[in-house]
XYZ file of C-alpha atoms in Angstrom:
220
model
C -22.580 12.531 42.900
C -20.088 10.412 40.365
C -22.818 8.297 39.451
C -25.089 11.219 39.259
C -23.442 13.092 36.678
C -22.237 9.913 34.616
C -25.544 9.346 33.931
C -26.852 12.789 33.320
C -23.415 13.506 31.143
C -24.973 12.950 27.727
C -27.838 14.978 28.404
C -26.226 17.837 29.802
C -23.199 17.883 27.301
C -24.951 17.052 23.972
C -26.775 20.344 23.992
C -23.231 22.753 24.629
C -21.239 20.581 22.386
C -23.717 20.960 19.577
C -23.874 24.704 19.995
C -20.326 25.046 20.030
C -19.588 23.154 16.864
C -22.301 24.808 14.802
C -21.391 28.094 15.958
C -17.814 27.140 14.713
C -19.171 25.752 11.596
C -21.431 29.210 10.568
C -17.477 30.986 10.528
C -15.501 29.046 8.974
C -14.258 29.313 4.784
C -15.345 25.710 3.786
C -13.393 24.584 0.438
C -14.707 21.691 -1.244
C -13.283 19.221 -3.766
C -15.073 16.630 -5.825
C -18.836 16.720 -3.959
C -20.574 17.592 -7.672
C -19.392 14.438 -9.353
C -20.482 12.928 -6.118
C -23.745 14.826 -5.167
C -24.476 13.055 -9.259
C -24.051 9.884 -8.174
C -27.079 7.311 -7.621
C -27.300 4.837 -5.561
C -26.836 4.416 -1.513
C -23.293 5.284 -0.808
C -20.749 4.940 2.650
C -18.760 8.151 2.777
C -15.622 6.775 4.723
C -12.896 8.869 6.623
C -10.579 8.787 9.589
C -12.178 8.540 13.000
C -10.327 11.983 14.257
C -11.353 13.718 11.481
C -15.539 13.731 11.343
C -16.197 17.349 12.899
C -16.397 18.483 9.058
C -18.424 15.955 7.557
C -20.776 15.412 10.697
C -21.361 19.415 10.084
C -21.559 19.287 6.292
C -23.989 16.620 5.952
C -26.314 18.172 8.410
C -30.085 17.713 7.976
C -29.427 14.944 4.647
C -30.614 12.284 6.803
C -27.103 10.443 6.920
C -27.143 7.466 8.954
C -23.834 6.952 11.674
C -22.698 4.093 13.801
C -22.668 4.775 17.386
C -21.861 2.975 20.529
C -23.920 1.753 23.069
C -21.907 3.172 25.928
C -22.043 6.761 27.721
C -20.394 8.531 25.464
C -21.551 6.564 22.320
C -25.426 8.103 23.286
C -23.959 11.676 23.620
C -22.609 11.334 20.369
C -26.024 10.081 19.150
C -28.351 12.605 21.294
C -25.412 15.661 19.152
C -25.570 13.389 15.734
C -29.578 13.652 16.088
C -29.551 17.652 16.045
C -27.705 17.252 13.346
C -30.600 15.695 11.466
C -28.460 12.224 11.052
C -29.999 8.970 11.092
C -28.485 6.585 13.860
C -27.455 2.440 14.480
C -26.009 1.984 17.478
C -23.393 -0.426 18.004
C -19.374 -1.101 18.087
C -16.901 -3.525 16.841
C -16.917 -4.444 20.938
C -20.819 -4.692 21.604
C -23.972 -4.938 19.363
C -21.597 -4.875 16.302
C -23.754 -7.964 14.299
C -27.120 -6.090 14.859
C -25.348 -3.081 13.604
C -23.875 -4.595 10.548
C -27.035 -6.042 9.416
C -28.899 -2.714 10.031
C -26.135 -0.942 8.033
C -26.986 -3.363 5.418
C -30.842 -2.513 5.211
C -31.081 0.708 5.674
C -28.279 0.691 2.592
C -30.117 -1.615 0.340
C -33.101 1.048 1.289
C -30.246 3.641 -0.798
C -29.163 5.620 2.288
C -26.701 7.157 2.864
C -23.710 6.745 5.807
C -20.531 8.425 7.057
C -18.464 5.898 8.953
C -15.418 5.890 10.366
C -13.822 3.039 9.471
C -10.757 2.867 11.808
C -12.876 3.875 14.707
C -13.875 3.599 17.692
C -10.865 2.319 18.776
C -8.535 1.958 16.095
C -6.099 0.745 15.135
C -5.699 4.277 14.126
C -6.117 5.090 9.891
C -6.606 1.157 9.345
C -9.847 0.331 7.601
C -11.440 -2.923 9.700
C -13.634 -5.386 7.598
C -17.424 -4.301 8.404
C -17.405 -1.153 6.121
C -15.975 -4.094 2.959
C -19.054 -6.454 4.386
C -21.558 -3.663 3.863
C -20.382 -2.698 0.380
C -19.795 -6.360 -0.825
C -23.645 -6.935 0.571
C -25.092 -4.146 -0.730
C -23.119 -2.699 -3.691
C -23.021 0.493 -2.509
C -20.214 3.031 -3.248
C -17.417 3.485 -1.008
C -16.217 7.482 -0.818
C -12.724 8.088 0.275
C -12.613 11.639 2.187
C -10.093 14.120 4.119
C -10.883 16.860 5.948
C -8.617 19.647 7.086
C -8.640 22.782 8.844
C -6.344 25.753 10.139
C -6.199 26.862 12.813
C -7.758 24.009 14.429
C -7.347 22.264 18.067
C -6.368 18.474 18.238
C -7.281 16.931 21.433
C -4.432 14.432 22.680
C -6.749 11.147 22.137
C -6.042 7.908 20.106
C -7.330 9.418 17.253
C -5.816 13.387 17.645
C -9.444 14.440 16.773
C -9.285 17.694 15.241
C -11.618 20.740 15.913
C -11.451 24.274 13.465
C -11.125 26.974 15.138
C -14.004 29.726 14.463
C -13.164 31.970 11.743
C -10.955 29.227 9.980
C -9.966 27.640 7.058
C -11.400 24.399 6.325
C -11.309 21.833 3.505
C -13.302 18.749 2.253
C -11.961 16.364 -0.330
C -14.324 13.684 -1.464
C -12.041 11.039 -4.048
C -13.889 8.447 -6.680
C -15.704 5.768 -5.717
C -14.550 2.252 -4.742
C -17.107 -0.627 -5.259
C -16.936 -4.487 -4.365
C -18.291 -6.596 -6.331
C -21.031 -9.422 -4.830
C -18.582 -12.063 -5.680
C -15.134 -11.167 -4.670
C -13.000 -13.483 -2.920
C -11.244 -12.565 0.503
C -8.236 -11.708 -1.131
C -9.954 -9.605 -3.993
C -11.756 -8.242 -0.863
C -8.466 -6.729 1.014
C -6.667 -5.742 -2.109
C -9.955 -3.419 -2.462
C -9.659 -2.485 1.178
C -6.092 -1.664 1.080
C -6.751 0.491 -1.642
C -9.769 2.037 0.688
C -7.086 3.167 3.224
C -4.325 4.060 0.767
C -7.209 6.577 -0.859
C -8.578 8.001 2.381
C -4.850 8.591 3.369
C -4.352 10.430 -0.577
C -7.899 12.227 0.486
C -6.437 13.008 3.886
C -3.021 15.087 2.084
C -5.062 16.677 -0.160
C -7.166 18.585 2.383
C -4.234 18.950 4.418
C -2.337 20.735 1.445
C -5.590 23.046 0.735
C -6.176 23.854 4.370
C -2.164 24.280 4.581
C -1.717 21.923 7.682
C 1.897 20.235 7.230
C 1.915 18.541 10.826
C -1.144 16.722 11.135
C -1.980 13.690 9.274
């Protein structure tokens, strides 16, 4: 019976998890900061925030055909199987398995101009510390790199590594989308993590910002 439902899991819970969150979504007061300038911008483009915080962009971006990275495990193809409802485009891979085949399918389906939303601290963390793969994909591709925050109150955190956040229906939430960060096809290594520092030092500035519209204090 274990077995059973471990393997049925992502079929049975993509469908309820999916109607939950867009039934949240239709109530909520959505505030947005800084999308126009970015909506203008050409090009193919990585929109990049905190792993806990994606319920607002994974509901925002709905039906643009933005790709997401996803896992190969259980969990990582109910994510996808809720992510495809969504109208997203999928890779699947981690950091821990099929990471290289995701990377370089990052890379064409950016050179192609797409769009992503990653979360570049995820899926394990370190928690709000950018690893290397989003700077490969940018340095290979000169795409942008979009520093967001998302916010929302009331919302529920679940007690996870990454206190994922959920707004509550009926809510305020906010989305704050910050200039965008571009490496250049010859940096060094070192030019390479002064730019990602100043990745994670912008989604962090992002990060206040919605939490100050939204008016969350505790949460980071």
């Amino acid at each position: 019976m274990k077995q059973w439902w471990r393997d049925r899991r992502p079929y049975l819970l993509s469908g309820i998890i999916y109607a939950i969150a867009r039934s949240i979504w239709m109530t909520v007061r959505l505030r947005l900061v800084g999308w126009k300038e970015i909506e203008a911008l050409g090009g193919a483009k990585i929109f990049c925030g905190w792993h806990g915080r994606s319920f607002v962009p994974a509901n925002f971006f709905k039906g643009r055909g933005v790709y997401g990275i996803f896992s190969l495990s259980r969990d990582g193809e109910m994510q996808t199987r809720v992510f495809r409802k969504l109208g997203f485009g999928f890779i699947r891979g981690s950091t821990g398995r099929g990471g290289e085949r995701a990377l370089v399918e990052s890379i064409r389906v950016l050179r192609d101009g797409a769009e992503m939303a990653i979360t570049p601290d995820g899926p394990r963390g370190p928690i709000h510390i950018v690893q290397g793969g989003v700077m490969v994909m940018a340095k290979k591709t000169g795409c942008a790199l979009i520093p967001v925050g998302t916010a929302a109150r009331p919302a529920y955190y679940f007690p996870s590594w990454d206190d994922y956040m959920i707004p509550l229906w009926f809510g305020k939430v906010s989305f704050v989308l910050g200039d965008p960060i571009f490496v250049p096809k010859d940096s060094t290594d070192a030019e390479m993590e002064e730019i990602r520092l100043h990745l994670q030092e912008e989604i962090h500035r992002m990060q206040a910002e919605a939490n100050r519209i939204a008016g969350v204090r505790a949460k980071s």
